[in-house]
JSON list of C-alpha atoms in Angstrom, two decimals:
[
{"chain": "A", "resi": 1, "resn": "MET", "atom": "CA", "xyz": [-20.75, -158.77, 149.11]},
{"chain": "A", "resi": 2, "resn": "ILE", "atom": "CA", "xyz": [-21.25, -157.63, 152.64]},
{"chain": "A", "resi": 3, "resn": "ALA", "atom": "CA", "xyz": [-23.12, -154.83, 151.02]},
{"chain": "A", "resi": 4, "resn": "PHE", "atom": "CA", "xyz": [-26.15, -156.96, 150.39]},
{"chain": "A", "resi": 5, "resn": "LEU", "atom": "CA", "xyz": [-26.18, -158.21, 153.93]},
{"chain": "A", "resi": 6, "resn": "VAL", "atom": "CA", "xyz": [-26.75, -154.62, 154.82]},
{"chain": "A", "resi": 7, "resn": "LEU", "atom": "CA", "xyz": [-29.63, -154.57, 152.37]},
{"chain": "A", "resi": 8, "resn": "ILE", "atom": "CA", "xyz": [-31.35, -157.66, 153.68]},
{"chain": "A", "resi": 9, "resn": "GLY", "atom": "CA", "xyz": [-31.15, -156.80, 157.30]},
{"chain": "A", "resi": 10, "resn": "SER", "atom": "CA", "xyz": [-30.78, -153.09, 157.48]},
{"chain": "A", "resi": 11, "resn": "VAL", "atom": "CA", "xyz": [-33.13, -151.29, 159.75]},
{"chain": "A", "resi": 12, "resn": "ALA", "atom": "CA", "xyz": [-34.60, -147.84, 159.25]},
{"chain": "A", "resi": 13, "resn": "VAL", "atom": "CA", "xyz": [-37.50, -145.85, 160.51]},
{"chain": "A", "resi": 14, "resn": "TYR", "atom": "CA", "xyz": [-41.00, -146.87, 159.45]},
{"chain": "A", "resi": 15, "resn": "GLY", "atom": "CA", "xyz": [-42.55, -144.38, 157.06]},
{"chain": "A", "resi": 16, "resn": "LYS", "atom": "CA", "xyz": [-39.39, -142.67, 155.86]},
{"chain": "A", "resi": 17, "resn": "HIS", "atom": "CA", "xyz": [-39.13, -141.18, 152.36]},
{"chain": "A", "resi": 18, "resn": "GLY", "atom": "CA", "xyz": [-42.66, -139.93, 152.75]},
{"chain": "A", "resi": 19, "resn": "HIS", "atom": "CA", "xyz": [-44.10, -143.39, 152.09]},
{"chain": "A", "resi": 20, "resn": "ASN", "atom": "CA", "xyz": [-46.17, -145.01, 154.78]},
{"chain": "A", "resi": 21, "resn": "HIS", "atom": "CA", "xyz": [-45.70, -148.64, 153.97]},
{"chain": "A", "resi": 22, "resn": "SER", "atom": "CA", "xyz": [-47.33, -151.13, 156.28]},
{"chain": "A", "resi": 23, "resn": "CYS", "atom": "CA", "xyz": [-45.12, -153.19, 158.56]},
{"chain": "A", "resi": 24, "resn": "ILE", "atom": "CA", "xyz": [-47.90, -155.76, 158.91]},
{"chain": "A", "resi": 25, "resn": "HIS", "atom": "CA", "xyz": [-46.81, -158.90, 157.08]},
{"chain": "A", "resi": 26, "resn": "THR", "atom": "CA", "xyz": [-49.23, -160.36, 154.54]},
{"chain": "A", "resi": 27, "resn": "ASN", "atom": "CA", "xyz": [-48.37, -163.00, 151.96]},
{"chain": "A", "resi": 28, "resn": "HIS", "atom": "CA", "xyz": [-50.29, -164.01, 148.82]},
{"chain": "A", "resi": 29, "resn": "ASP", "atom": "CA", "xyz": [-49.71, -167.71, 149.56]},
{"chain": "A", "resi": 30, "resn": "ASP", "atom": "CA", "xyz": [-50.64, -167.24, 153.24]},
{"chain": "A", "resi": 31, "resn": "LEU", "atom": "CA", "xyz": [-47.11, -168.15, 154.29]},
{"chain": "A", "resi": 32, "resn": "LEU", "atom": "CA", "xyz": [-46.23, -167.32, 157.87]},
{"chain": "A", "resi": 33, "resn": "SER", "atom": "CA", "xyz": [-43.44, -164.86, 158.56]},
{"chain": "A", "resi": 34, "resn": "SER", "atom": "CA", "xyz": [-41.24, -167.69, 159.81]},
{"chain": "A", "resi": 35, "resn": "GLN", "atom": "CA", "xyz": [-41.77, -169.60, 156.55]},
{"chain": "A", "resi": 36, "resn": "VAL", "atom": "CA", "xyz": [-40.78, -166.63, 154.39]},
{"chain": "A", "resi": 37, "resn": "VAL", "atom": "CA", "xyz": [-37.72, -165.93, 156.53]},
{"chain": "A", "resi": 38, "resn": "SER", "atom": "CA", "xyz": [-36.71, -169.60, 156.29]},
{"chain": "A", "resi": 39, "resn": "ASN", "atom": "CA", "xyz": [-37.06, -169.37, 152.49]},
{"chain": "A", "resi": 40, "resn": "VAL", "atom": "CA", "xyz": [-34.85, -166.26, 152.40]},
{"chain": "A", "resi": 41, "resn": "ILE", "atom": "CA", "xyz": [-32.24, -168.02, 154.55]},
{"chain": "A", "resi": 42, "resn": "SER", "atom": "CA", "xyz": [-32.33, -171.05, 152.29]},
{"chain": "A", "resi": 43, "resn": "ASP", "atom": "CA", "xyz": [-31.79, -168.80, 149.27]},
{"chain": "A", "resi": 44, "resn": "ILE", "atom": "CA", "xyz": [-28.84, -166.99, 150.88]},
{"chain": "A", "resi": 45, "resn": "ASP", "atom": "CA", "xyz": [-26.95, -169.73, 152.75]},
{"chain": "A", "resi": 46, "resn": "LYS", "atom": "CA", "xyz": [-26.27, -171.87, 149.69]},
{"chain": "A", "resi": 47, "resn": "ASP", "atom": "CA", "xyz": [-23.54, -173.97, 151.31]},
{"chain": "A", "resi": 48, "resn": "GLY", "atom": "CA", "xyz": [-25.60, -174.60, 154.45]},
{"chain": "A", "resi": 49, "resn": "ASP", "atom": "CA", "xyz": [-22.74, -173.76, 156.82]},
{"chain": "A", "resi": 50, "resn": "GLY", "atom": "CA", "xyz": [-24.84, -171.48, 159.03]},
{"chain": "A", "resi": 51, "resn": "ILE", "atom": "CA", "xyz": [-22.90, -168.32, 158.08]},
{"chain": "A", "resi": 52, "resn": "VAL", "atom": "CA", "xyz": [-24.18, -165.64, 155.72]},
{"chain": "A", "resi": 53, "resn": "GLU", "atom": "CA", "xyz": [-21.01, -165.13, 153.70]},
{"chain": "A", "resi": 54, "resn": "PRO", "atom": "CA", "xyz": [-20.26, -162.09, 151.53]},
{"chain": "A", "resi": 55, "resn": "THR", "atom": "CA", "xyz": [-20.15, -164.17, 148.32]},
{"chain": "A", "resi": 56, "resn": "GLU", "atom": "CA", "xyz": [-23.55, -165.67, 149.12]},
{"chain": "A", "resi": 57, "resn": "VAL", "atom": "CA", "xyz": [-24.98, -162.23, 149.66]},
{"chain": "A", "resi": 58, "resn": "GLN", "atom": "CA", "xyz": [-23.44, -161.00, 146.42]},
{"chain": "A", "resi": 59, "resn": "HIS", "atom": "CA", "xyz": [-25.08, -163.80, 144.49]},
{"chain": "A", "resi": 60, "resn": "PHE", "atom": "CA", "xyz": [-28.42, -163.24, 146.23]},
{"chain": "A", "resi": 61, "resn": "VAL", "atom": "CA", "xyz": [-28.54, -159.48, 145.64]},
{"chain": "A", "resi": 62, "resn": "ALA", "atom": "CA", "xyz": [-27.47, -159.67, 142.00]},
{"chain": "A", "resi": 63, "resn": "GLY", "atom": "CA", "xyz": [-31.02, -160.62, 141.03]},
{"chain": "A", "resi": 64, "resn": "TYR", "atom": "CA", "xyz": [-32.49, -157.42, 142.43]},
{"chain": "A", "resi": 65, "resn": "ASP", "atom": "CA", "xyz": [-30.46, -154.98, 140.33]},
{"chain": "A", "resi": 66, "resn": "LEU", "atom": "CA", "xyz": [-32.55, -155.40, 137.20]},
{"chain": "A", "resi": 67, "resn": "ASP", "atom": "CA", "xyz": [-30.85, -152.68, 135.15]},
{"chain": "A", "resi": 68, "resn": "LYS", "atom": "CA", "xyz": [-27.38, -153.71, 136.42]},
{"chain": "A", "resi": 69, "resn": "ASN", "atom": "CA", "xyz": [-26.41, -150.14, 137.31]},
{"chain": "A", "resi": 70, "resn": "GLY", "atom": "CA", "xyz": [-24.96, -150.93, 140.74]},
{"chain": "A", "resi": 71, "resn": "ASN", "atom": "CA", "xyz": [-27.88, -149.84, 142.87]},
{"chain": "A", "resi": 72, "resn": "ILE", "atom": "CA", "xyz": [-31.33, -151.18, 143.55]},
{"chain": "A", "resi": 73, "resn": "THR", "atom": "CA", "xyz": [-34.37, -148.93, 143.45]},
{"chain": "A", "resi": 74, "resn": "GLU", "atom": "CA", "xyz": [-37.47, -149.53, 145.53]},
{"chain": "A", "resi": 75, "resn": "SER", "atom": "CA", "xyz": [-39.29, -150.53, 142.36]},
{"chain": "A", "resi": 76, "resn": "GLU", "atom": "CA", "xyz": [-36.67, -153.14, 141.43]},
{"chain": "A", "resi": 77, "resn": "PHE", "atom": "CA", "xyz": [-36.54, -154.53, 144.96]},
{"chain": "A", "resi": 78, "resn": "THR", "atom": "CA", "xyz": [-40.30, -154.68, 145.39]},
{"chain": "A", "resi": 79, "resn": "LEU", "atom": "CA", "xyz": [-40.84, -156.36, 142.03]},
{"chain": "A", "resi": 80, "resn": "GLN", "atom": "CA", "xyz": [-38.28, -159.09, 142.64]},
{"chain": "A", "resi": 81, "resn": "TRP", "atom": "CA", "xyz": [-39.07, -159.75, 146.34]},
{"chain": "A", "resi": 82, "resn": "HIS", "atom": "CA", "xyz": [-42.79, -159.90, 145.63]},
{"chain": "A", "resi": 83, "resn": "ARG", "atom": "CA", "xyz": [-42.27, -162.30, 142.70]},
{"chain": "A", "resi": 84, "resn": "HIS", "atom": "CA", "xyz": [-40.07, -164.64, 144.69]},
{"chain": "A", "resi": 85, "resn": "TYR", "atom": "CA", "xyz": [-41.52, -164.58, 148.22]},
{"chain": "A", "resi": 86, "resn": "LEU", "atom": "CA", "xyz": [-45.08, -163.40, 147.46]},
{"chain": "A", "resi": 87, "resn": "ASP", "atom": "CA", "xyz": [-45.19, -160.84, 150.27]},
{"chain": "A", "resi": 88, "resn": "VAL", "atom": "CA", "xyz": [-47.63, -158.04, 149.46]},
{"chain": "A", "resi": 89, "resn": "ARG", "atom": "CA", "xyz": [-46.00, -155.05, 147.81]},
{"chain": "A", "resi": 90, "resn": "ASP", "atom": "CA", "xyz": [-46.80, -152.62, 150.62]},
{"chain": "A", "resi": 91, "resn": "PHE", "atom": "CA", "xyz": [-44.94, -154.80, 153.12]},
{"chain": "A", "resi": 92, "resn": "VAL", "atom": "CA", "xyz": [-42.03, -155.22, 150.70]},
{"chain": "A", "resi": 93, "resn": "GLY", "atom": "CA", "xyz": [-41.83, -151.41, 150.55]},
{"chain": "A", "resi": 94, "resn": "TYR", "atom": "CA", "xyz": [-41.49, -151.43, 154.34]},
{"chain": "A", "resi": 95, "resn": "LEU", "atom": "CA", "xyz": [-38.60, -153.91, 154.02]},
{"chain": "A", "resi": 96, "resn": "PHE", "atom": "CA", "xyz": [-36.93, -151.72, 151.40]},
{"chain": "A", "resi": 97, "resn": "GLN", "atom": "CA", "xyz": [-37.20, -148.69, 153.65]},
{"chain": "A", "resi": 98, "resn": "ASN", "atom": "CA", "xyz": [-35.50, -150.63, 156.42]},
{"chain": "A", "resi": 99, "resn": "PHE", "atom": "CA", "xyz": [-32.69, -151.78, 154.13]},
{"chain": "A", "resi": 100, "resn": "ASP", "atom": "CA", "xyz": [-32.07, -148.25, 152.75]},
{"chain": "A", "resi": 101, "resn": "MET", "atom": "CA", "xyz": [-29.85, -147.09, 155.60]},
{"chain": "A", "resi": 102, "resn": "ASN", "atom": "CA", "xyz": [-29.02, -143.64, 154.21]},
{"chain": "A", "resi": 103, "resn": "ASN", "atom": "CA", "xyz": [-32.56, -142.83, 153.05]},
{"chain": "A", "resi": 104, "resn": "ASP", "atom": "CA", "xyz": [-31.59, -142.10, 149.45]},
{"chain": "A", "resi": 105, "resn": "MET", "atom": "CA", "xyz": [-34.20, -144.43, 147.89]},
{"chain": "A", "resi": 106, "resn": "ARG", "atom": "CA", "xyz": [-31.47, -146.72, 146.53]},
{"chain": "A", "resi": 107, "resn": "LEU", "atom": "CA", "xyz": [-29.82, -149.81, 147.96]},
{"chain": "A", "resi": 108, "resn": "THR", "atom": "CA", "xyz": [-26.08, -149.63, 147.48]},
{"chain": "A", "resi": 109, "resn": "ASP", "atom": "CA", "xyz": [-22.91, -151.07, 148.99]},
{"chain": "A", "resi": 110, "resn": "SER", "atom": "CA", "xyz": [-22.89, -148.34, 151.65]},
{"chain": "A", "resi": 111, "resn": "ASP", "atom": "CA", "xyz": [-26.33, -149.45, 152.85]},
{"chain": "A", "resi": 112, "resn": "LEU", "atom": "CA", "xyz": [-25.16, -153.03, 153.01]},
{"chain": "A", "resi": 113, "resn": "VAL", "atom": "CA", "xyz": [-22.02, -152.21, 155.01]},
{"chain": "A", "resi": 114, "resn": "ALA", "atom": "CA", "xyz": [-24.07, -150.29, 157.58]},
{"chain": "A", "resi": 115, "resn": "TRP", "atom": "CA", "xyz": [-26.63, -153.07, 157.72]},
{"chain": "A", "resi": 116, "resn": "SER", "atom": "CA", "xyz": [-24.04, -155.80, 158.27]},
{"chain": "A", "resi": 117, "resn": "LYS", "atom": "CA", "xyz": [-22.71, -153.95, 161.31]},
{"chain": "A", "resi": 118, "resn": "ASN", "atom": "CA", "xyz": [-26.21, -154.10, 162.82]},
{"chain": "A", "resi": 119, "resn": "LEU", "atom": "CA", "xyz": [-26.55, -157.82, 162.19]},
{"chain": "A", "resi": 120, "resn": "ASP", "atom": "CA", "xyz": [-23.27, -159.00, 163.68]},
{"chain": "A", "resi": 121, "resn": "THR", "atom": "CA", "xyz": [-24.61, -158.78, 167.22]},
{"chain": "A", "resi": 122, "resn": "ASP", "atom": "CA", "xyz": [-21.90, -160.95, 168.81]},
{"chain": "A", "resi": 123, "resn": "GLY", "atom": "CA", "xyz": [-19.11, -158.92, 167.18]},
{"chain": "A", "resi": 124, "resn": "ASN", "atom": "CA", "xyz": [-17.23, -161.92, 165.76]},
{"chain": "A", "resi": 125, "resn": "GLY", "atom": "CA", "xyz": [-17.04, -160.48, 162.24]},
{"chain": "A", "resi": 126, "resn": "GLU", "atom": "CA", "xyz": [-19.54, -162.97, 160.77]},
{"chain": "A", "resi": 127, "resn": "ILE", "atom": "CA", "xyz": [-23.28, -162.99, 160.41]},
{"chain": "A", "resi": 128, "resn": "SER", "atom": "CA", "xyz": [-24.69, -166.27, 161.63]},
{"chain": "A", "resi": 129, "resn": "ILE", "atom": "CA", "xyz": [-27.99, -167.66, 160.44]},
{"chain": "A", "resi": 130, "resn": "ALA", "atom": "CA", "xyz": [-29.26, -167.16, 164.00]},
{"chain": "A", "resi": 131, "resn": "GLU", "atom": "CA", "xyz": [-28.37, -163.44, 163.89]},
{"chain": "A", "resi": 132, "resn": "PHE", "atom": "CA", "xyz": [-29.92, -163.10, 160.45]},
{"chain": "A", "resi": 133, "resn": "ARG", "atom": "CA", "xyz": [-33.10, -164.96, 161.46]},
{"chain": "A", "resi": 134, "resn": "THR", "atom": "CA", "xyz": [-33.52, -162.83, 164.60]},
{"chain": "A", "resi": 135, "resn": "TYR", "atom": "CA", "xyz": [-33.13, -159.64, 162.60]},
{"chain": "A", "resi": 136, "resn": "MET", "atom": "CA", "xyz": [-35.57, -160.67, 159.89]},
{"chain": "A", "resi": 137, "resn": "MET", "atom": "CA", "xyz": [-38.15, -162.01, 162.34]},
{"chain": "A", "resi": 138, "resn": "ASN", "atom": "CA", "xyz": [-38.05, -158.69, 164.18]},
{"chain": "A", "resi": 139, "resn": "LEU", "atom": "CA", "xyz": [-38.83, -156.93, 160.91]},
{"chain": "A", "resi": 140, "resn": "TYR", "atom": "CA", "xyz": [-41.52, -159.42, 159.95]},
{"chain": "A", "resi": 141, "resn": "THR", "atom": "CA", "xyz": [-43.32, -159.84, 163.26]},
{"chain": "A", "resi": 142, "resn": "ASN", "atom": "CA", "xyz": [-42.46, -156.96, 165.55]},
{"chain": "A", "resi": 143, "resn": "CYS", "atom": "CA", "xyz": [-42.07, -153.97, 163.19]},
{"chain": "A", "resi": 144, "resn": "VAL", "atom": "CA", "xyz": [-38.72, -153.39, 164.89]},
{"chain": "A", "resi": 145, "resn": "THR", "atom": "CA", "xyz": [-36.59, -150.61, 163.50]},
{"chain": "A", "resi": 146, "resn": "ALA", "atom": "CA", "xyz": [-33.18, -149.76, 164.91]},
{"chain": "A", "resi": 147, "resn": "HIS", "atom": "CA", "xyz": [-31.99, -147.15, 162.44]},
{"chain": "A", "resi": 148, "resn": "ALA", "atom": "CA", "xyz": [-32.96, -143.60, 163.38]},
{"chain": "A", "resi": 149, "resn": "ASN", "atom": "CA", "xyz": [-33.30, -140.80, 160.84]}
]
C-alpha cells in the first residue's frame, strides 16, 4: 500500500546502478510535465479526496508487477509507464532509479515505505495531492533528487 507511494515518489541519485538515464522529460505525445503528473494523480486518487491513500497506491502499483512476484524490475516499470504515460523510456529509467530507494534494481515495499516518508512533508501521516504533485514536478522539471547513495 504505502509501499507504492514510496515507488512513485521516491528520490535517488541520478545515474545510479551504472545507468545514466536522462532526467530531461520528453513525451511521445508532446505532453507537458504538468499534464503527465496530472494524469498520474488522476490514476492514483480514484476517490478524488485529495489524499493518496495506501489502497489507491496498492491498486495503482499492481499493474507494474507483470510477473506478480512481489517486486517490480526496471524493465517492468519502464514498459508499463511508457505504455500508459508515453514518456520516453530513458526518462522512465530515471524515474525508476529515483523510486528504487535501496539501489537494488527492484521496487519493493521497503522502497515504498522509504519514499512515503519523503513525501509526507508536513508530517501529518498522509500524502496530500499537493505533496505528491510537488514531488513529481520536481522530478519532472528540476531533476531534483533527495536520496543520497
